Coordinates of C-alpha atoms and ligand atoms in Angstrom, one line a residue:
X43 CA 133.9 33.5 51.6
X44 CA 130.8 33.5 49.9
X45 CA 127.5 34.7 51.9
X46 CA 124.8 34.8 49.7
X47 CA 122.8 32.7 48.5
X48 CA 121.0 35.6 45.5
X49 CA 122.2 34.3 42.6
X50 CA 122.2 37.4 40.8
X51 CA 124.6 39.5 43.5
X52 CA 127.0 36.2 43.9
X53 CA 127.1 36.1 39.8
X54 CA 127.6 40.7 39.5
X55 CA 130.1 40.1 42.8
X56 CA 131.9 37.0 40.3
X57 CA 131.5 39.8 37.4
X58 CA 133.2 42.8 39.2
X59 CA 135.5 40.6 40.7
X60 CA 137.1 39.4 37.4
X61 CA 136.7 43.3 36.4
X62 CA 138.9 44.7 39.0
X63 CA 141.4 41.5 39.8
X64 CA 141.5 42.3 43.7
X65 CA 143.2 39.7 45.3
X66 CA 140.9 38.7 48.1
X67 CA 137.3 39.0 48.2
X68 CA 135.7 39.6 51.6
X69 CA 131.9 39.9 52.4
X70 CA 131.4 42.1 55.5
X71 CA 128.8 41.0 58.2
X72 CA 129.0 44.1 60.4
X73 CA 130.1 42.5 63.3
X74 CA 132.7 44.0 65.9
X75 CA 135.0 41.6 65.6
X76 CA 135.3 42.6 61.5
X77 CA 135.4 45.7 62.6
X78 CA 138.9 45.8 65.1
X79 CA 140.1 43.7 62.3
X80 CA 139.2 47.2 59.1
X81 CA 140.5 49.0 61.8
X82 CA 143.9 47.1 62.3
X83 CA 144.7 46.6 58.3
X84 CA 143.7 49.8 58.2
X85 CA 146.3 50.9 60.9
X86 CA 149.1 48.8 59.0
X87 CA 148.5 50.4 55.6
X88 CA 148.9 53.4 56.5
X89 CA 145.1 54.4 55.8
X90 CA 143.9 54.8 58.4
X91 CA 145.5 56.1 62.2
X92 CA 143.3 55.3 65.6
X93 CA 143.0 58.2 67.8
X94 CA 144.3 58.8 71.2
X95 CA 141.6 56.5 72.3
X96 CA 141.5 57.8 75.9
X97 CA 140.7 61.3 75.1
X98 CA 138.4 60.1 71.2
X99 CA 138.0 56.3 72.1
X100 CA 136.8 54.4 69.2
X101 CA 138.1 57.5 66.9
X102 CA 139.7 57.0 63.6
X103 CA 141.5 59.3 61.8
X104 CA 141.7 59.7 58.1
X105 CA 143.3 62.0 55.4
X106 CA 142.2 61.8 51.6
X107 CA 144.5 62.7 48.0
X108 CA 145.3 66.7 48.3
X109 CA 143.3 66.6 45.0
X110 CA 140.0 64.7 46.4
X111 CA 138.5 66.8 49.3
X112 CA 135.3 67.8 48.0
X113 CA 132.3 66.2 45.6
X114 CA 133.7 66.2 42.0
X115 CA 130.4 67.4 40.0
X116 CA 132.3 67.9 36.7
X117 CA 133.1 64.3 37.0
X118 CA 129.4 63.0 37.8
X119 CA 126.8 61.8 35.6
X120 CA 123.5 61.0 34.9
X121 CA 124.1 57.8 32.3
X122 CA 120.3 57.6 30.6
X123 CA 120.0 56.3 27.5
X124 CA 117.8 59.6 26.4
X125 CA 120.3 62.7 27.0
X126 CA 116.4 64.3 27.6
X127 CA 115.8 62.1 31.2
X128 CA 119.1 63.9 32.5
X129 CA 117.9 66.5 31.8
X130 CA 120.1 70.6 31.2
X131 CA 122.0 70.7 34.8
X132 CA 122.7 67.0 34.8
X133 CA 126.0 66.3 32.8
X134 CA 124.9 63.4 30.8
X135 CA 126.9 60.2 29.5
X136 CA 125.4 57.2 27.2
X137 CA 125.5 53.9 29.9
X138 CA 127.2 52.4 26.7
X139 CA 130.0 55.1 26.1
X140 CA 129.9 55.6 30.7
X141 CA 130.5 52.1 31.5
X142 CA 133.1 51.9 28.7
X143 CA 134.9 54.6 29.9
X144 CA 134.8 53.3 33.2
X145 CA 135.8 49.8 32.3
X146 CA 138.5 50.2 31.5
X147 CA 139.0 52.4 34.9
X148 CA 138.6 49.2 36.7
X149 CA 140.1 47.1 35.0
X150 CA 142.6 45.3 37.2
X151 CA 142.5 48.9 40.1
X152 CA 141.9 46.5 43.0
X153 CA 145.3 44.1 42.4
X154 CA 147.3 43.6 45.2
X155 CA 144.0 45.2 47.1
X156 CA 141.4 43.6 48.9
X157 CA 137.6 43.9 47.6
X158 CA 135.4 44.4 50.6
X159 CA 131.1 43.5 49.3
X160 CA 129.3 45.5 51.4
X161 CA 125.2 45.2 51.5
X162 CA 124.0 48.0 53.3
X163 CA 120.4 49.2 53.8
X164 CA 119.3 52.5 53.6
X165 CA 115.6 53.1 55.9
X166 CA 114.5 50.9 58.5
X167 CA 114.8 47.4 56.7
X168 CA 111.0 46.7 56.8
X169 CA 109.9 49.8 56.5
X170 CA 108.3 50.6 53.2
X171 CA 111.0 53.4 52.8
X172 CA 113.6 50.5 52.9
X173 CA 115.8 50.7 50.2
X174 CA 118.9 48.0 50.3
X175 CA 122.5 48.7 48.1
X176 CA 125.7 46.8 48.0
X177 CA 128.3 48.1 47.4
X178 CA 131.9 47.3 46.1
X179 CA 134.5 48.4 47.1
X180 CA 138.7 48.4 48.1
X181 CA 138.5 50.8 50.6
X182 CA 138.6 50.0 54.2
X183 CA 138.3 53.7 54.8
X184 CA 134.5 52.9 52.7
X185 CA 133.5 50.1 54.9
X186 CA 134.0 51.6 57.8
X187 CA 132.0 54.5 57.0
X188 CA 129.7 52.4 55.7
X189 CA 129.0 50.8 59.0
X190 CA 128.2 54.4 60.6
X191 CA 126.2 56.1 57.8
X192 CA 124.0 52.8 56.9
X193 CA 122.6 49.6 58.0
X194 CA 125.4 47.4 56.9
X195 CA 126.3 43.6 56.9
X196 CA 124.2 39.7 57.4
X197 CA 120.7 41.3 58.2
X198 CA 121.0 43.2 54.5
X199 CA 122.1 39.7 53.3
X200 CA 119.2 38.3 55.5
X201 CA 116.9 40.8 53.3
X202 CA 117.9 40.3 50.8
X203 CA 116.9 36.9 50.0
X204 CA 117.8 34.9 47.2
X205 CA 115.7 37.1 44.8
X206 CA 116.1 41.2 46.4
X207 CA 116.3 43.7 44.1
X208 CA 119.0 46.2 45.4
X209 CA 121.2 48.6 43.8
X210 CA 124.7 47.5 42.5
X211 CA 127.7 50.3 43.4
X212 CA 130.7 49.7 42.8
X213 CA 133.8 51.7 43.7
X214 CA 137.3 51.5 43.6
X215 CA 139.6 53.8 44.5
X216 CA 142.0 53.1 41.6
X217 CA 145.1 55.2 41.5
X218 CA 142.9 58.4 43.1
X219 CA 143.7 60.9 39.7
X220 CA 141.8 63.0 39.4
X221 CA 142.4 62.7 35.7
X222 CA 140.8 59.3 35.3
X223 CA 137.7 60.0 38.5
X224 CA 134.1 58.6 37.0
X225 CA 130.6 59.0 39.5
X226 CA 128.6 57.2 37.7
X227 CA 124.3 56.5 37.7
X228 CA 123.0 54.3 36.2
X229 CA 119.3 55.0 36.6
X230 CA 118.1 52.8 34.9
X231 CA 120.3 50.0 35.8
X232 CA 119.4 50.6 39.4
X233 CA 123.9 50.8 39.2
X234 CA 126.4 53.2 40.3
X235 CA 130.2 52.9 39.7
X236 CA 132.5 55.4 41.0
X237 CA 136.2 55.3 40.3
X238 CA 139.2 57.0 41.5
X239 CA 138.1 58.3 44.5
X240 CA 138.0 58.6 48.2
X241 CA 135.8 61.8 48.9
X242 CA 133.0 61.0 51.3
X243 CA 130.5 61.8 48.3
X244 CA 132.4 60.7 46.0
X245 CA 132.2 57.3 47.6
X246 CA 129.5 56.2 50.1
X247 CA 127.8 55.0 47.7
X248 CA 124.4 55.2 49.6
X249 CA 124.4 58.8 50.5
X250 CA 124.4 61.3 47.6
X251 CA 124.3 58.2 45.0
X252 CA 122.0 56.4 46.1
X253 CA 120.0 58.2 48.6
X254 CA 119.5 61.1 46.2
X255 CA 120.5 60.5 42.7
X256 CA 119.1 56.6 42.1
X257 CA 116.4 57.7 44.6
X258 CA 114.3 60.6 43.1
X259 CA 114.5 58.6 40.3
X260 CA 112.3 55.7 41.4
X261 CA 110.8 58.1 44.1
X262 CA 109.5 60.1 41.1
X263 CA 108.0 56.2 39.3
X264 CA 107.3 54.7 42.8
X265 CA 105.3 58.1 43.6
X266 CA 107.8 59.5 46.7
X267 CA 110.3 62.1 47.4
X268 CA 114.2 62.0 47.4
X269 CA 115.7 65.1 49.1
X270 CA 118.2 67.2 50.0
X271 CA 116.8 68.0 53.4
X272 CA 117.4 68.3 57.2
X273 CA 114.1 66.5 59.3
X274 CA 113.6 68.1 62.7
X275 CA 111.1 68.1 65.7
X276 CA 110.5 71.5 67.8
X277 CA 108.9 70.7 70.8
X278 CA 107.3 73.8 71.6
X279 CA 105.7 74.5 75.8
X280 CA 102.8 72.7 75.7
X281 CA 104.5 70.0 74.7
X282 CA 103.4 69.7 71.5
X283 CA 106.1 68.5 68.8
X284 CA 105.8 69.8 64.8
X285 CA 108.0 68.4 62.7
X286 CA 109.6 70.2 59.8
X287 CA 112.0 69.4 56.8
X288 CA 114.6 72.1 55.0
X289 CA 116.3 71.9 52.2
X290 CA 119.8 74.2 51.9
X291 CA 122.3 73.6 50.1
X292 CA 125.7 71.8 51.3
X293 CA 127.6 73.3 54.2
X294 CA 124.8 76.2 54.5
X295 CA 124.5 74.6 58.1
X296 CA 121.7 72.2 58.2
X297 CA 123.7 69.8 60.0
X298 CA 123.7 73.1 62.8
X299 CA 120.1 73.2 62.2
X300 CA 118.8 70.0 63.1
X301 CA 120.1 69.7 66.5
X302 CA 120.4 74.0 67.7
X303 CA 120.0 74.7 70.9
X304 CA 117.3 77.1 71.4
X305 CA 118.0 80.1 73.3
X306 CA 117.8 80.7 77.0
X307 CA 114.7 82.7 76.2
X308 CA 113.6 79.8 75.0
X309 CA 114.9 77.3 76.3
X310 CA 113.6 78.7 80.1
X311 CA 110.4 78.7 78.1
X312 CA 110.5 75.0 77.2
X313 CA 111.2 74.2 73.9
X314 CA 113.2 71.6 72.7
X315 CA 114.3 70.5 69.2
X316 CA 114.9 66.7 68.4
X317 CA 117.1 66.3 65.0
X318 CA 115.2 63.1 63.1
X319 CA 118.7 63.9 60.5
X320 CA 120.4 66.2 59.2
X321 CA 120.9 65.6 54.9
X322 CA 118.5 63.8 53.5
X323 CA 114.7 63.2 53.8
X324 CA 112.4 60.5 52.1
X325 CA 109.5 61.8 51.6
X326 CA 106.3 59.9 51.1
X327 CA 102.1 60.2 51.5
X328 CA 99.9 58.5 53.8
X329 CA 96.9 56.6 53.5
X330 CA 95.8 60.0 54.7
X331 CA 97.2 62.0 52.5
X332 CA 99.6 62.9 55.1
X333 CA 103.4 63.9 54.2
X334 CA 105.7 62.2 55.8
X335 CA 109.3 61.8 56.9
X336 CA 111.9 58.9 57.2
X337 CA 116.1 60.2 57.9
X338 CA 117.7 56.7 55.6
X339 CA 120.8 57.2 56.5
X340 CA 122.5 56.3 60.7
X341 CA 124.7 58.7 60.7
X342 CA 126.1 62.2 60.0
X343 CA 128.8 62.8 57.5
X344 CA 129.0 66.6 58.7
X345 CA 131.3 70.0 58.2
X346 CA 134.3 70.7 61.0
X347 CA 136.1 73.7 60.9
X348 CA 133.5 76.3 62.8
X349 CA 132.0 74.0 64.6
X350 CA 132.8 74.2 68.2
X351 CA 130.5 74.4 71.8
X352 CA 128.9 77.7 70.9
X353 CA 127.3 76.8 67.4
X354 CA 127.2 73.5 67.4
X355 CA 127.6 71.8 71.3
X356 CA 125.1 68.5 70.2
X357 CA 127.8 68.0 67.8
X358 CA 131.0 68.2 69.9
X359 CA 128.9 65.3 72.2
X360 CA 128.0 63.6 69.3
X361 CA 131.6 63.0 67.6
X362 CA 133.3 62.7 71.1
X363 CA 133.7 58.7 70.5
X364 CA 133.4 56.1 67.7
X365 CA 133.7 58.8 64.9
X366 CA 135.8 59.5 62.2
X367 CA 137.7 62.6 61.0
X368 CA 138.5 63.5 57.6
X369 CA 141.0 66.1 56.5
X370 CA 142.1 67.6 60.0
X371 CA 144.8 68.3 62.0
X372 CA 146.8 66.1 63.4
X373 CA 148.1 66.7 66.6
X374 CA 150.9 65.3 68.6
X375 CA 148.5 63.7 71.4
X376 CA 146.5 62.0 67.7
X377 CA 144.2 64.4 69.1
X378 CA 142.8 66.3 66.3
X379 CA 141.4 70.3 65.0
X380 CA 140.1 72.5 62.6
X381 CA 139.8 76.1 62.5
X382 CA 137.4 77.3 64.8
X383 CA 137.7 74.9 67.1
X384 CA 137.0 75.8 71.1
X385 CA 140.7 75.0 72.3
X386 CA 143.4 77.4 71.3
X387 CA 145.1 76.2 67.6
X388 CA 147.8 73.9 68.8
X389 CA 151.4 75.2 68.6
X390 CA 151.9 72.5 65.6
X391 CA 150.9 69.1 63.7
X392 CA 150.0 67.9 60.4
X393 CA 147.6 69.5 58.9
X394 CA 145.0 68.1 56.1
X395 CA 147.6 67.6 53.1
X396 CA 149.8 66.1 55.6
X397 CA 152.7 68.9 55.7
X398 CA 154.3 69.4 59.0
X399 CA 152.2 73.0 60.5
X400 CA 152.3 75.4 62.8
X401 CA 149.9 78.3 63.4
X402 CA 150.7 81.7 61.1
X403 CA 151.8 79.8 57.9
X404 CA 152.3 80.8 54.6
X405 CA 152.6 79.8 50.8
X406 CA 154.4 80.8 48.4
X407 CA 151.8 83.0 47.8
X408 CA 151.5 84.6 51.3
X409 CA 147.9 82.7 51.6
X410 CA 147.7 81.0 55.6
X411 CA 148.0 77.3 55.2
X412 CA 144.7 75.8 56.4
X413 CA 145.0 73.4 59.3
X414 CA 141.7 71.6 58.8
X415 CA 140.3 71.2 55.1
X416 CA 137.6 73.6 54.7
X417 CA 135.7 71.0 53.5
X418 CA 137.1 68.4 56.2
X419 CA 134.5 66.0 58.3
X420 CA 133.5 64.3 60.8
X421 CA 131.2 60.8 60.4
X422 CA 129.1 59.8 64.0
X423 CA 127.0 57.1 64.4
X424 CA 123.0 59.0 64.9
X425 CA 122.5 56.8 67.9
X426 CA 125.1 59.3 70.0
X427 CA 123.3 62.8 69.3
X428 CA 121.4 63.8 72.3
X429 CA 118.6 65.8 70.6
X430 CA 118.0 62.7 68.6
X431 CA 114.3 62.0 68.2
X432 CA 112.7 59.2 69.4
X433 CA 110.9 59.2 66.4
X434 CA 113.5 59.1 64.1
X435 CA 113.1 54.6 64.4
X436 CA 109.5 54.8 63.4
X437 CA 108.9 53.0 60.2
X438 CA 106.6 55.6 59.3
X439 CA 108.9 58.4 59.6
X440 CA 107.7 61.7 61.0
X441 CA 104.6 63.9 59.8
X442 CA 106.2 67.0 58.2
X443 CA 104.0 70.4 59.3
X444 CA 106.1 72.3 56.9
X445 CA 109.4 72.3 54.3
X446 CA 111.1 75.0 55.0
X447 CA 113.8 76.4 51.7
X448 CA 116.6 78.5 52.6
X449 CA 119.9 79.5 50.5
X450 CA 123.3 81.5 52.0
X451 CA 122.5 85.1 50.1
X452 CA 124.5 87.6 50.5
X453 CA 121.9 90.3 49.6
X454 CA 118.1 90.0 47.7
X455 CA 116.9 87.3 49.8
X456 CA 115.1 88.1 53.0
X457 CA 114.9 86.6 56.7
X458 CA 111.8 84.4 56.2
X459 CA 109.0 84.8 54.3
X460 CA 106.2 82.3 53.5
X461 CA 104.9 81.3 50.4
X462 CA 101.3 81.4 49.7
X463 CA 100.3 78.1 48.5
X464 CA 101.9 75.0 47.1
X465 CA 102.7 75.9 43.5
X466 CA 103.7 79.3 44.4
X467 CA 105.6 77.0 47.3
X468 CA 107.1 75.0 44.8
X469 CA 108.0 78.3 42.4
X470 CA 109.8 79.6 45.3
X471 CA 112.2 76.1 46.2
X472 CA 112.8 75.8 42.4
X473 CA 113.9 80.0 42.6
X474 CA 116.3 78.6 45.4
X475 CA 120.1 80.1 45.6
X476 CA 123.2 79.7 46.7
X477 CA 127.0 81.4 47.5
X478 CA 128.8 77.7 46.5
X479 CA 130.9 76.4 49.4
X480 CA 133.5 73.9 50.1
X481 CA 131.6 71.3 49.8
X482 CA 131.7 71.4 46.2
X483 CA 134.9 72.0 43.9
X484 CA 134.1 75.7 42.3
X485 CA 134.4 79.1 42.9
X486 CA 133.9 79.8 46.4
X487 CA 131.7 82.3 46.8
X488 CA 129.9 81.7 43.5
X489 CA 125.8 82.6 43.4
X490 CA 124.6 79.8 41.3
X491 CA 120.9 78.6 41.2
X492 CA 120.0 75.2 43.2
X493 CA 116.6 74.0 43.6
X494 CA 115.5 72.7 46.2
X495 CA 119.0 71.9 47.4
X496 CA 118.9 69.2 44.6
X497 CA 120.8 70.6 41.4
X498 CA 123.7 68.3 41.8
X499 CA 121.7 65.4 43.1
X500 CA 118.6 65.6 40.9
X501 CA 119.2 61.9 38.9
X502 CA 116.6 63.0 36.7
X503 CA 115.4 65.9 34.5
X504 CA 114.5 68.8 37.0
X505 CA 111.5 70.1 34.8
X506 CA 110.3 67.1 35.3
X507 CA 110.8 66.9 39.0
X508 CA 109.5 70.5 39.9
X509 CA 106.7 69.1 37.7
X510 CA 106.7 66.0 40.4
X511 CA 106.4 68.2 42.9
X512 CA 103.2 70.0 42.1
X513 CA 101.9 66.7 41.0
X514 CA 102.6 65.5 45.0
X515 CA 101.0 68.5 46.1
X516 CA 97.8 68.5 44.6
X517 CA 97.5 64.7 46.6
X518 CA 98.1 66.0 49.3
X519 CA 95.0 66.3 52.0
X520 CA 96.1 69.6 53.5
X521 CA 100.3 70.4 52.3
X522 CA 102.4 71.7 54.8
X523 CA 102.9 75.2 54.2
X524 CA 106.1 76.5 52.7
X525 CA 108.6 78.9 53.4
X526 CA 112.3 80.7 52.7
X527 CA 114.4 81.5 55.4
X528 CA 118.3 83.8 54.3
X529 CA 120.4 83.3 57.4
X530 CA 123.0 85.4 55.5
X531 CA 122.2 88.3 54.8
X532 CA 125.1 91.5 55.1
X533 CA 124.8 94.7 56.0
X534 CA 126.6 97.4 53.6
X535 CA 129.6 96.4 55.7
X536 CA 129.7 93.0 54.9
X537 CA 128.3 91.7 58.1
X538 CA 125.8 89.5 59.0
X539 CA 122.7 90.7 60.2
X540 CA 121.3 88.4 61.4
X541 CA 123.2 86.0 65.0
X542 CA 122.0 83.0 63.2
X543 CA 122.5 79.7 65.2
X544 CA 120.4 79.1 67.9
X545 CA 118.5 82.3 67.3
X546 CA 117.3 80.7 64.2
X547 CA 114.2 78.6 66.5
X548 CA 113.0 82.2 66.8
X549 CA 111.7 82.4 63.3
X550 CA 111.2 78.9 63.2
X551 CA 108.4 79.5 66.5
X552 CA 107.1 81.9 63.7
X553 CA 106.9 79.1 61.2
X554 CA 105.3 77.4 63.6
X555 CA 102.3 79.4 64.4
X556 CA 101.9 80.1 60.8
X557 CA 101.6 76.6 60.2
X558 CA 99.1 75.7 62.9
X559 CA 97.2 78.9 61.7
X560 CA 97.9 80.6 65.1
X561 CA 98.8 83.9 63.5
X562 CA 97.9 86.3 60.3
X563 CA 100.9 87.4 58.2
X564 CA 101.4 90.4 56.7
X565 CA 101.5 90.9 52.8
X566 CA 104.6 91.2 50.7
X567 CA 105.3 91.0 46.5
X568 CA 108.0 87.9 47.5
X569 CA 105.2 86.0 50.2
X570 CA 103.5 86.6 53.6
X571 CA 106.1 87.9 56.5
X572 CA 105.6 87.8 60.0
X573 CA 104.4 91.3 61.9
X574 CA 107.3 92.4 63.7
X575 CA 105.6 91.8 67.4
X576 CA 105.4 87.9 66.3
X577 CA 108.8 87.1 66.9
X578 CA 110.0 86.7 70.0
X579 CA 113.6 89.2 70.0
X580 CA 113.6 88.6 73.8
X581 CA 117.8 89.7 74.8
X582 CA 119.0 89.7 71.3
X583 CA 118.1 94.2 70.6
X584 CA 116.7 94.1 67.5
X585 CA 115.8 97.3 66.5
X586 CA 113.2 98.5 63.5
X587 CA 115.9 99.4 61.9
X588 CA 118.0 96.2 61.6
X589 CA 113.9 94.8 61.2
X590 CA 114.1 96.7 57.8
X591 CA 117.0 95.5 56.7
X592 CA 116.7 92.1 57.3
X593 CA 113.5 93.0 55.1
X594 CA 114.3 94.7 52.4
X595 CA 113.3 93.9 49.0
X596 CA 116.1 96.1 46.8
X597 CA 114.0 97.0 43.1
X598 CA 117.8 97.1 41.7
X599 CA 118.7 93.5 43.4
X600 CA 115.4 91.9 42.4
X601 CA 116.0 93.0 38.3
X602 CA 119.4 91.7 38.3
X603 CA 117.5 88.4 40.6
X604 CA 114.7 87.8 38.6
X605 CA 116.7 87.9 34.6
X606 CA 118.8 85.3 36.5
X607 CA 116.0 82.9 37.5
X608 CA 115.0 83.1 33.8
X609 CA 118.0 82.5 32.2
X610 CA 118.4 79.3 34.3
X611 CA 114.2 78.4 33.8
X612 CA 115.1 79.1 29.6
X613 CA 117.3 76.1 29.7
X614 CA 114.9 73.9 30.1
X615 CA 112.7 75.3 27.4
X616 CA 109.4 73.8 27.4
X617 CA 109.7 71.5 30.1
X618 CA 109.2 73.6 32.1
X619 CA 106.2 73.3 34.2
X620 CA 103.6 76.7 32.7
X621 CA 102.9 76.7 37.0
X622 CA 106.5 77.8 37.0
X623 CA 106.2 80.3 34.5
X624 CA 103.4 81.5 35.4
X625 CA 104.0 81.9 39.3
X626 CA 107.1 83.8 37.1
X627 CA 105.3 86.2 36.1
X628 CA 103.2 86.6 39.2
X629 CA 105.8 87.7 40.9
X630 CA 107.3 90.3 38.9
X631 CA 104.0 91.4 38.5
X632 CA 104.1 92.1 42.7
X633 CA 107.7 93.6 42.6
X634 CA 107.3 95.9 39.8
X635 CA 104.2 96.3 39.5
X636 CA 103.8 96.1 35.5
X637 CA 102.3 93.4 33.3
X638 CA 105.9 91.9 31.7
X639 CA 106.3 89.3 29.7
X640 CA 108.6 86.4 30.9
Ligands
OXD221 C1 127.0 66.3 52.2 C2 127.4 67.4 50.6 O1 128.3 66.3 52.0 O2 125.7 68.5 50.7 O3 126.5 66.4 53.2 O4 128.4 67.8 49.8
MN222 MN1 124.3 67.6 51.7

């Protein structure tokens, strides 16, 4: 049944239906009744399993294809008329070639299936941050996830009216063949096409595809920023809440940090954490020249392995109900388990590959067979988060007082340092690097450069993106201070030096004091670092020796690091903003004490 008066939308849906040839078209209205029906149909088709409703009310389980468990970055393209617009860090295809290739894959791909029309909003409808989209998909799993991650259904059609602008998102699982998978972005047409996958980041098109890749392109055009950042409020004993935005690459603990539990000494003092978002921030300058941020999503799509009541009790409370568990172990009692769960390993179950599983199993090569995939996920409504900030609902967003960049670095990067000014901070973001994790296909542990944690998500030339950051800073009344953190440094025995998790608040509290100008800091070649006495270590037993290890600048590591940075920047040729190279030279001089050519 058609339920729109939007002529362009109707025309597009019909065109796409002609291409994909579904048996049926269903316009989603977002109602509870519709949800029940989807679950029933998904159950019948074997796409969804309803979990134990006593223990996990409203919860569902889904297993993706074994070759389809993470974002496939090598199959993700930015399709602009000019190759330079996509830049050297994106895969590029011309729109003509991309549409042609994908059309062949979409052709008849929905035969025997239903095409669901999912109108969705990122950001609150009516707010100046809001962007509308419509996703056409043949996956019930996608529809059920979109219900959690976005505002979807009737309200959105109403907001679209008869001629509202929207991102055209087309998705088909097709035959889930990795050889025939493409994730295509057409920023110049405000269009996304994704075919051959059923994994979250590739198919929940409001998330990475719209809210980061397309939105970063729109942000540049319209004067705002779409970033891969969590947003959190930190309440100090005085009751003052300060909001920070933090960019970390995928699976580096953004969800954990966004809802950390303060260590006992901080809790006693009255510190509280308020979660605004765990993955994406849209940032805009207000009339006063302050930077304000919203989380455009309405849910979390978080990593499960390692999540338990010690590492993230708030996430555990969040996904107790109305959640979708993907690629975890399905137990006989229809509950779920993953490595690092509170409960001891069950004696049996069906693992993420759909195999009968027992603890201690090994494959032919003698490697342990995992119960859950390392990138297995939960999808949960944000409103179920015990630490949800009431400011999450403010259509004008929260004022950002500090920006934090971080990576997962075994060596090289110290626990924390502060950039002396905005351009230096942009350089700090531009030189972020991290070890690869299970969230993307590739070699685990390999270090890759990941500026602002946006390397997989920037929808345009990153040289222009750095410039956009620099220019936005110039428009701010008083730009937020920029910091870099590394929770993951290891000692000579390969052990983490810093305890991480809740204890990260000790560092955040220093960041707040620096942002409000309450305390001074020490100079270091990388930037400003804390005086040891300015961080409260009560209950941690942190020695001066450990502190020195956390802040050590190893010259040979930095020689290697600076070469790696330079090689990365060389990719951009003359497009790279001069300021980035100037900061690079200055840092080189500060570390090695000499003038060197860059
Ligand atoms: C995510 C990711 O799913 O970054 O958030 O991969
Ligand atoms: Mn992410």
